[in-house]
Coordinates of N, CA and C in Angstrom, one line a residue:
X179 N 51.0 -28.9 20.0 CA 49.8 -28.5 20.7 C 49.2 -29.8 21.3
X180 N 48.7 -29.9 22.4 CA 48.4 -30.6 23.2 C 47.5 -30.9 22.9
X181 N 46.5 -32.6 23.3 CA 44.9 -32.8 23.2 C 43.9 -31.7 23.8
X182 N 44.0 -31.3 24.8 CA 43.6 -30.6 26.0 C 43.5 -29.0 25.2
X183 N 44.3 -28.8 24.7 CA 44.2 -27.1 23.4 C 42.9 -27.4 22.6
X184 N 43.7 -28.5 21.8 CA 42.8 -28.4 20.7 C 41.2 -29.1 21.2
X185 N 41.1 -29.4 21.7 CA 39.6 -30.0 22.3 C 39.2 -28.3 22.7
X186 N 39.6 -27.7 23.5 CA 39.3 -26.3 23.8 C 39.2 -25.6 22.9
X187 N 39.8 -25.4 22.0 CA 39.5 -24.4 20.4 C 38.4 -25.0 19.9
X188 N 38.4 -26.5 19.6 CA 37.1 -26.6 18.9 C 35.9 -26.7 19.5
X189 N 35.8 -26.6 20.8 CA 35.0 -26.4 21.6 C 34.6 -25.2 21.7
X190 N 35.4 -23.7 21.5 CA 35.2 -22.3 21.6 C 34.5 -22.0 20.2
X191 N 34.8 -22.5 19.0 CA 34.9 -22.8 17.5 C 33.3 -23.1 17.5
X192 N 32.6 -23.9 17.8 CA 31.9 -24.9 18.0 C 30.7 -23.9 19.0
X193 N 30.9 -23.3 19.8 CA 30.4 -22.0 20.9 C 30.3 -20.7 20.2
X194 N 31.0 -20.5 19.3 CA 31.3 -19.5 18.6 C 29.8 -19.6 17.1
X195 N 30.1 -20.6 16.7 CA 29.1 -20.9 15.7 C 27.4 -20.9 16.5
X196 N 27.4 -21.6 17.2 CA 26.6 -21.8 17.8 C 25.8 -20.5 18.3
X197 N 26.3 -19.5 19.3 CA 26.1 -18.0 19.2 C 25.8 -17.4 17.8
X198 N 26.4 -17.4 17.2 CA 26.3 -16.9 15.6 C 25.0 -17.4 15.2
X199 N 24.9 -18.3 15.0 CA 23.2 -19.1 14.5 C 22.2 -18.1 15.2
X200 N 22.5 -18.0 16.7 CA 20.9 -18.1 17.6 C 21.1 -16.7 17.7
X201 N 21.7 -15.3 17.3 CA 21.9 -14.6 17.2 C 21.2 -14.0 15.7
X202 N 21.7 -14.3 14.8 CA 21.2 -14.6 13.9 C 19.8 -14.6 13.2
X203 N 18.9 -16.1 13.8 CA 18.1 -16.4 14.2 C 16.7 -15.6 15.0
X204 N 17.1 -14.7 15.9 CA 16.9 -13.9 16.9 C 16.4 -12.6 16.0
X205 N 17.3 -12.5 15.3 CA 17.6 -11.1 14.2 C 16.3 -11.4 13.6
X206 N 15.8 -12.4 13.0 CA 15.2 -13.2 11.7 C 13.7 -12.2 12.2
X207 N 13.4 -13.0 13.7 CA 12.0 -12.7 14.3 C 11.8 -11.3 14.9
X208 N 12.8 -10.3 14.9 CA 12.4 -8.8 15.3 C 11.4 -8.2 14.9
X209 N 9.9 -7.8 15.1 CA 9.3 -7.2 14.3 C 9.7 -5.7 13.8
X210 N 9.5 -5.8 12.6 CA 10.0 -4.7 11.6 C 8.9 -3.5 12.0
X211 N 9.3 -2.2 12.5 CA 8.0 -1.3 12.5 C 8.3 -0.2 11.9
X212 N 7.4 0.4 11.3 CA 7.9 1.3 10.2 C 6.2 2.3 10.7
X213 N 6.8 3.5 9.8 CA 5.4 5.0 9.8 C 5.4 5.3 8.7
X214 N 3.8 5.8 7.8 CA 4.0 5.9 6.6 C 2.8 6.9 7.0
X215 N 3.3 8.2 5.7 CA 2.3 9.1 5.9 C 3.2 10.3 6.9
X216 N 1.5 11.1 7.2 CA 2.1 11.7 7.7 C 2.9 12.2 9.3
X217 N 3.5 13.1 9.8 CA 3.6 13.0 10.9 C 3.0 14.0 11.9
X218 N 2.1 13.6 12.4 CA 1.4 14.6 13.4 C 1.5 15.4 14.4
X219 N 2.0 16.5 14.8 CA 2.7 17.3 16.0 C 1.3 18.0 16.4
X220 N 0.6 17.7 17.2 CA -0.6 18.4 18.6 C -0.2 19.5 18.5
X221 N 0.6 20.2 18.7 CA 0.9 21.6 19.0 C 0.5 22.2 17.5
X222 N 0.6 21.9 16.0 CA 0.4 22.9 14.9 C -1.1 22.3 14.6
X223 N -1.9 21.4 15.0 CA -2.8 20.5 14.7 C -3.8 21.4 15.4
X224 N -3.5 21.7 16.8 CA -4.5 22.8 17.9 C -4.3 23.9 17.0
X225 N -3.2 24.5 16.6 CA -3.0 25.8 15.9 C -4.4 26.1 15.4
X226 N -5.0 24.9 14.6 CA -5.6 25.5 13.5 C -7.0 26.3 13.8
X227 N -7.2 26.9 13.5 CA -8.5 27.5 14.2 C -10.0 27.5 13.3
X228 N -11.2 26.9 13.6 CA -12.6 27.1 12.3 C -12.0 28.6 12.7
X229 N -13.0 29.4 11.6 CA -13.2 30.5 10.8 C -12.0 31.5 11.0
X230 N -10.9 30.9 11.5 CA -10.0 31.9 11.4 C -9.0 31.7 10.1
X231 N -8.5 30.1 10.0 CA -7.4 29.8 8.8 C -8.0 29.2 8.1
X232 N -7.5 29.7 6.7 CA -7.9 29.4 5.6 C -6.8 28.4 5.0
X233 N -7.5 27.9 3.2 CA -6.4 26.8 2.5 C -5.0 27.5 3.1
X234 N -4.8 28.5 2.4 CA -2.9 29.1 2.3 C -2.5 28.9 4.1
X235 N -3.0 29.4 5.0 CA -2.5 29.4 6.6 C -2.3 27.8 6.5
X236 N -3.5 26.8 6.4 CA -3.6 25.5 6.8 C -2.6 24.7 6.5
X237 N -2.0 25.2 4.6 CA -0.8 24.4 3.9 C 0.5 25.3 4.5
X238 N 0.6 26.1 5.3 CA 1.6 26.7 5.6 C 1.9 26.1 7.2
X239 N 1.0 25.5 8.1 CA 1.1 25.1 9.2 C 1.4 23.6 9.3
X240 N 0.2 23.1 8.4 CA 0.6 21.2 8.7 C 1.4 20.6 7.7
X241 N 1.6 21.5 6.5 CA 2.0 21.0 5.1 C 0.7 20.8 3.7
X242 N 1.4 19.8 3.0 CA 0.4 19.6 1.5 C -0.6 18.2 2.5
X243 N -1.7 18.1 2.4 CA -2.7 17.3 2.7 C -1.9 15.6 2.3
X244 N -2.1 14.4 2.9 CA -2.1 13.1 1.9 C -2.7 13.1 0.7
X245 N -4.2 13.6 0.9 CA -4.6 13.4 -0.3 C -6.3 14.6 0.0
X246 N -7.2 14.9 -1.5 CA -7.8 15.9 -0.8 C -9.4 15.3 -1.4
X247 N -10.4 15.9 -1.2 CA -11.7 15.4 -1.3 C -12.2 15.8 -2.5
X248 N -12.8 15.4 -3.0 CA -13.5 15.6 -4.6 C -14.8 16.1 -4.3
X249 N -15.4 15.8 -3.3 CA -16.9 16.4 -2.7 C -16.5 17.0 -1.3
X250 N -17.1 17.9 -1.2 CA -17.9 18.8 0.3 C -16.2 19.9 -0.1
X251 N -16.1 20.7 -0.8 CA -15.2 21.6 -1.0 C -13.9 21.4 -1.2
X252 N -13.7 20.2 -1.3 CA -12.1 19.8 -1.0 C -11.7 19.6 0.2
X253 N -12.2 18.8 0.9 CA -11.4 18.8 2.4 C -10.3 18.1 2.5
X254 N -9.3 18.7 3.0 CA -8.2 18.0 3.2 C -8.1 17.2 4.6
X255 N -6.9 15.8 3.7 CA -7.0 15.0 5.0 C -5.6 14.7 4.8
X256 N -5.0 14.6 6.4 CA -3.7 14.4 6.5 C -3.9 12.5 7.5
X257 N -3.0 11.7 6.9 CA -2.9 10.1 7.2 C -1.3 9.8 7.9
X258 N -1.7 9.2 8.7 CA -0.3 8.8 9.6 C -0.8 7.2 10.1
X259 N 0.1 6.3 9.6 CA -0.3 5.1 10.2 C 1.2 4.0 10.6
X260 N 1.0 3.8 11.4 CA 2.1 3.0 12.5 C 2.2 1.3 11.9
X261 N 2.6 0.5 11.5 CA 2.6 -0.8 11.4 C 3.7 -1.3 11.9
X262 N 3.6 -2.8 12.2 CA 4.4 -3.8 12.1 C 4.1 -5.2 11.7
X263 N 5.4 -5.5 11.0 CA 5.6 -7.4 10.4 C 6.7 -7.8 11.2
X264 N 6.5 -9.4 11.4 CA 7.1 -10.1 11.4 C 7.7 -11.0 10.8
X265 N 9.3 -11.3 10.1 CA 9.4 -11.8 8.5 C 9.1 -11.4 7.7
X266 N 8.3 -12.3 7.4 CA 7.8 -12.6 5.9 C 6.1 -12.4 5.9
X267 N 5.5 -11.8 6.7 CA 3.9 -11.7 7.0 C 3.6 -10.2 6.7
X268 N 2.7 -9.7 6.3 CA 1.9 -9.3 5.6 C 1.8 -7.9 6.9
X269 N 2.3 -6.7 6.8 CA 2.3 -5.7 7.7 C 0.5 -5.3 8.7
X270 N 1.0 -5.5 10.2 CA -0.2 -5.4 10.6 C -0.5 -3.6 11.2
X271 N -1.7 -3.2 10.6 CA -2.0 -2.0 11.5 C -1.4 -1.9 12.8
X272 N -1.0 -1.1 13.7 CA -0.4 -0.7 14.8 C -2.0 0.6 15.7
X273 N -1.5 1.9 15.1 CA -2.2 2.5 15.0 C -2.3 3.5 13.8
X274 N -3.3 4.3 13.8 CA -3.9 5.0 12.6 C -4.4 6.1 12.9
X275 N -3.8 7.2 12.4 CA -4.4 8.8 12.8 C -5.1 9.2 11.6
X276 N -6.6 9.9 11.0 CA -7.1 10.7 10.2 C -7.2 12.0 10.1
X277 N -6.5 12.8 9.9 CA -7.3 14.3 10.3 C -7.8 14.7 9.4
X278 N -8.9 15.2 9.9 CA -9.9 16.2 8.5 C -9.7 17.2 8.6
X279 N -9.4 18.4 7.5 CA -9.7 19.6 7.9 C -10.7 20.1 6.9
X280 N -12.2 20.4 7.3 CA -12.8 21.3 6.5 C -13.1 22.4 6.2
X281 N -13.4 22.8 4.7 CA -13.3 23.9 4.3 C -15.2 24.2 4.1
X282 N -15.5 25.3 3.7 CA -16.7 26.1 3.1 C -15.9 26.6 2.0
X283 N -17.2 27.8 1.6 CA -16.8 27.9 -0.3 C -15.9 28.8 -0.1
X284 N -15.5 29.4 0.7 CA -14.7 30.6 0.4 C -13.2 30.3 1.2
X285 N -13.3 28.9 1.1 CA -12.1 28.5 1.6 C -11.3 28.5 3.2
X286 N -12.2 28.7 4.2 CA -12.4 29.1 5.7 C -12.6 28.0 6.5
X287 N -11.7 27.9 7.2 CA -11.5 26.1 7.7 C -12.9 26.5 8.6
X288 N -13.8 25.3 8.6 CA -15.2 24.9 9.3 C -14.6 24.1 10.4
X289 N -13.8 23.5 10.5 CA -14.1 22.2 11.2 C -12.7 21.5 11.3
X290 N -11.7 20.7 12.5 CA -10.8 19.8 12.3 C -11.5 18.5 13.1
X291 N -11.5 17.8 12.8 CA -11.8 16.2 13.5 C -10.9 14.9 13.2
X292 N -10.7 14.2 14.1 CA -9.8 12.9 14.1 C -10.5 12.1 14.3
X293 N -9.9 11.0 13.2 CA -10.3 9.4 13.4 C -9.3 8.6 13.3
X294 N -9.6 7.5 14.1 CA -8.7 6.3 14.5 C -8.6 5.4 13.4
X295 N -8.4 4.0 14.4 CA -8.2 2.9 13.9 C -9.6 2.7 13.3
X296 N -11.0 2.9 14.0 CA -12.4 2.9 13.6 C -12.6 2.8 11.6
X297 N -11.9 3.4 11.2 CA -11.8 4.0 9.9 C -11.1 3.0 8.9
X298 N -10.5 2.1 9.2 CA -10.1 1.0 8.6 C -10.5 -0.4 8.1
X299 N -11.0 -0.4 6.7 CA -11.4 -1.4 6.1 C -11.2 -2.2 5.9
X300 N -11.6 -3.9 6.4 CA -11.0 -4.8 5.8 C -11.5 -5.4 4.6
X301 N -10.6 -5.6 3.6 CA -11.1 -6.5 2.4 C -10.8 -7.4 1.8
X302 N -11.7 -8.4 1.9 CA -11.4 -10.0 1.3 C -12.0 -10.1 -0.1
X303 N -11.0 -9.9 -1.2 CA -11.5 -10.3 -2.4 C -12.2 -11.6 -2.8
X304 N -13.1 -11.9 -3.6 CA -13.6 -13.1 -3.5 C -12.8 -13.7 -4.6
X305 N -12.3 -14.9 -4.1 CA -11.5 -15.8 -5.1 C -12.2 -16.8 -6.5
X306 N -13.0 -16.7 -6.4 CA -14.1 -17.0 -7.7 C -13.9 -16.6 -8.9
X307 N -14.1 -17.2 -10.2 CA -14.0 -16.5 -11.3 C -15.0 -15.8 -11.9
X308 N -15.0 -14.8 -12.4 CA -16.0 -13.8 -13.0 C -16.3 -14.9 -14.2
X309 N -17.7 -14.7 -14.5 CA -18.3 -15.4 -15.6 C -18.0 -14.6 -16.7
X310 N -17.9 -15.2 -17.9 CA -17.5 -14.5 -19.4 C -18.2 -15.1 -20.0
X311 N -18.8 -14.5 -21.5 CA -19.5 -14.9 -22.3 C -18.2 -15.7 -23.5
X312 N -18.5 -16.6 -23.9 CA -18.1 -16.7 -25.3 C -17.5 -18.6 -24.9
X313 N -16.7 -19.4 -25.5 CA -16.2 -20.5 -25.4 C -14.6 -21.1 -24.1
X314 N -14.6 -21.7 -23.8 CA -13.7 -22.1 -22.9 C -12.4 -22.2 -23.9
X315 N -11.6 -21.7 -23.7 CA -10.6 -22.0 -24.2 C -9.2 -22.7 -23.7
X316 N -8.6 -23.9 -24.4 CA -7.5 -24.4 -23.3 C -6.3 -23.6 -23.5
X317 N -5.4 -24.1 -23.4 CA -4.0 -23.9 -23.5 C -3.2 -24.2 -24.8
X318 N -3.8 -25.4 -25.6 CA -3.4 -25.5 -26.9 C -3.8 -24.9 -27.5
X319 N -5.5 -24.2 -27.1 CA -6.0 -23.3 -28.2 C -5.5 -21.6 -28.1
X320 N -5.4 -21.3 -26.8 CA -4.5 -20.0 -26.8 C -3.2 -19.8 -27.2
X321 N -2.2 -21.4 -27.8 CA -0.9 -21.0 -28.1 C -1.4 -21.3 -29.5
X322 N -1.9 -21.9 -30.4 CA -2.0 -22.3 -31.3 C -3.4 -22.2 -32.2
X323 N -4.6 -21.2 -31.7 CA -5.5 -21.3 -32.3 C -5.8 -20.1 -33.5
X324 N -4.5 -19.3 -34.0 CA -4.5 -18.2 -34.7 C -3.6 -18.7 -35.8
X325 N -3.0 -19.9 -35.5 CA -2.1 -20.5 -36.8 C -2.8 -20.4 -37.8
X326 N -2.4 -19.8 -38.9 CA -3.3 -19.8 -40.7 C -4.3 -18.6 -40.5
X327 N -4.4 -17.9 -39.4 CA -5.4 -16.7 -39.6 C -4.8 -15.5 -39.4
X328 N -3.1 -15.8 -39.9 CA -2.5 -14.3 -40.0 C -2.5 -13.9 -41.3
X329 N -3.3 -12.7 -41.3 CA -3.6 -11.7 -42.7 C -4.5 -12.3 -42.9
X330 N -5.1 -12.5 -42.5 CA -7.0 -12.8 -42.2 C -7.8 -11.5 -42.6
X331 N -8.5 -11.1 -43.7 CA -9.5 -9.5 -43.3 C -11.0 -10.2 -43.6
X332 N -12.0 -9.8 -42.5 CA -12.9 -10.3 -42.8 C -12.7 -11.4 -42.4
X333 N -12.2 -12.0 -42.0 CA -12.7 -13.4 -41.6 C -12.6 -14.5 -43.0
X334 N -11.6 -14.2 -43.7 CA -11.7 -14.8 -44.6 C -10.4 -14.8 -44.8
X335 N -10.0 -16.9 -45.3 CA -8.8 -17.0 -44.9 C -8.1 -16.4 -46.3
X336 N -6.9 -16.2 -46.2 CA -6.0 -15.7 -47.7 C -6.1 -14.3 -47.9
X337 N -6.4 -13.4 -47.0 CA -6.9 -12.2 -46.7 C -7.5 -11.2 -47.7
X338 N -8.5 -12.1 -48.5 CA -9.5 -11.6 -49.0 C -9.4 -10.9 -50.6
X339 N -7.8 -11.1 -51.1 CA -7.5 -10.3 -51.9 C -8.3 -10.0 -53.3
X340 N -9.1 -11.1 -53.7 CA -9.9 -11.5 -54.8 C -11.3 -10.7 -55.3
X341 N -11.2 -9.6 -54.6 CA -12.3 -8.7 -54.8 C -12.4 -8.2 -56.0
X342 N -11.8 -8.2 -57.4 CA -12.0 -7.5 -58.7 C -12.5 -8.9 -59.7
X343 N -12.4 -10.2 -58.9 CA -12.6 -11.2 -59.5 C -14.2 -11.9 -59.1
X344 N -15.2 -12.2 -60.5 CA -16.5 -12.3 -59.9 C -16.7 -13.7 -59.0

């Protein structure tokens, strides 16, 4: 094999790897997009008609609700939301569909309305510690502050056995 080969293989070798990395690489930063919930088709969504369909038509047309209301009769709501991440980051809103469908008492759909992205809460827990009553305790006192007070009754060490004695 000649100098002139092998300089050209490991040069292809070398082109080869190099492709492979930035390829690779490339792969790393795709944003990931995903749908969770439900899926919404316009055409059975129009279907639904106030005072014509009731619960049984409604679960027969859109399906079982996401989830359903504890107040104003049980209204059912169906959720569809769109996101995307990049990596290793924390999935962002895309878009967000609500549908309401309300009911009255006799079970007779009132009302369908949609909400958006509008509808979405952000929340920042506060990183602060809650105040507790009682003493600070370390770390030698939580591994080791119960040594000698097993079979403790009452609060009294040797677990109190001496009760027939005056």
């Amino acid at each position: 094999m000649s100098a002139t080969t092998a300089q050209l293989m490991r040069g292809r070798l070398i082109l080869g790897a190099a492709l492979g990395l930035a390829t690779l690489a490339a792969g790393a930063c795709t944003p990931l997009r995903s749908h969770q919930g439900y899926i919404i088709d316009a055409d059975l969504v129009n279907s639904v008609q106030p005072g014509v369909d009731n619960r049984t038509s409604v679960l027969q047309t859109l399906g079982k609700p996401s989830f359903t209301s504890q107040f104003n009769q049980g209204d059912w709501y169906y959720v569809a939301r769109d996101t995307r991440n990049i990596a290793f980051n924390n999935p962002k809103v895309v878009t967000q569909i609500t549908l309401r469908v309300m009911f009255d008492q006799n079970g007779t759909v009132t009302g369908v309305s949609r909400g958006g992205m509008d509808q979405i809460a952000s929340i920042r827990p506060s990183g602060e510690k809650t105040p507790t009553l009682g003493r600070k305790r370390g770390l030698f006192d939580e591994l080791f502050g119960n040594i000698g007070t097993v079979g403790a009754i009452g609060g009294q060490p040797g677990g109190g056995g001496d009760r027939d004695q005056p």
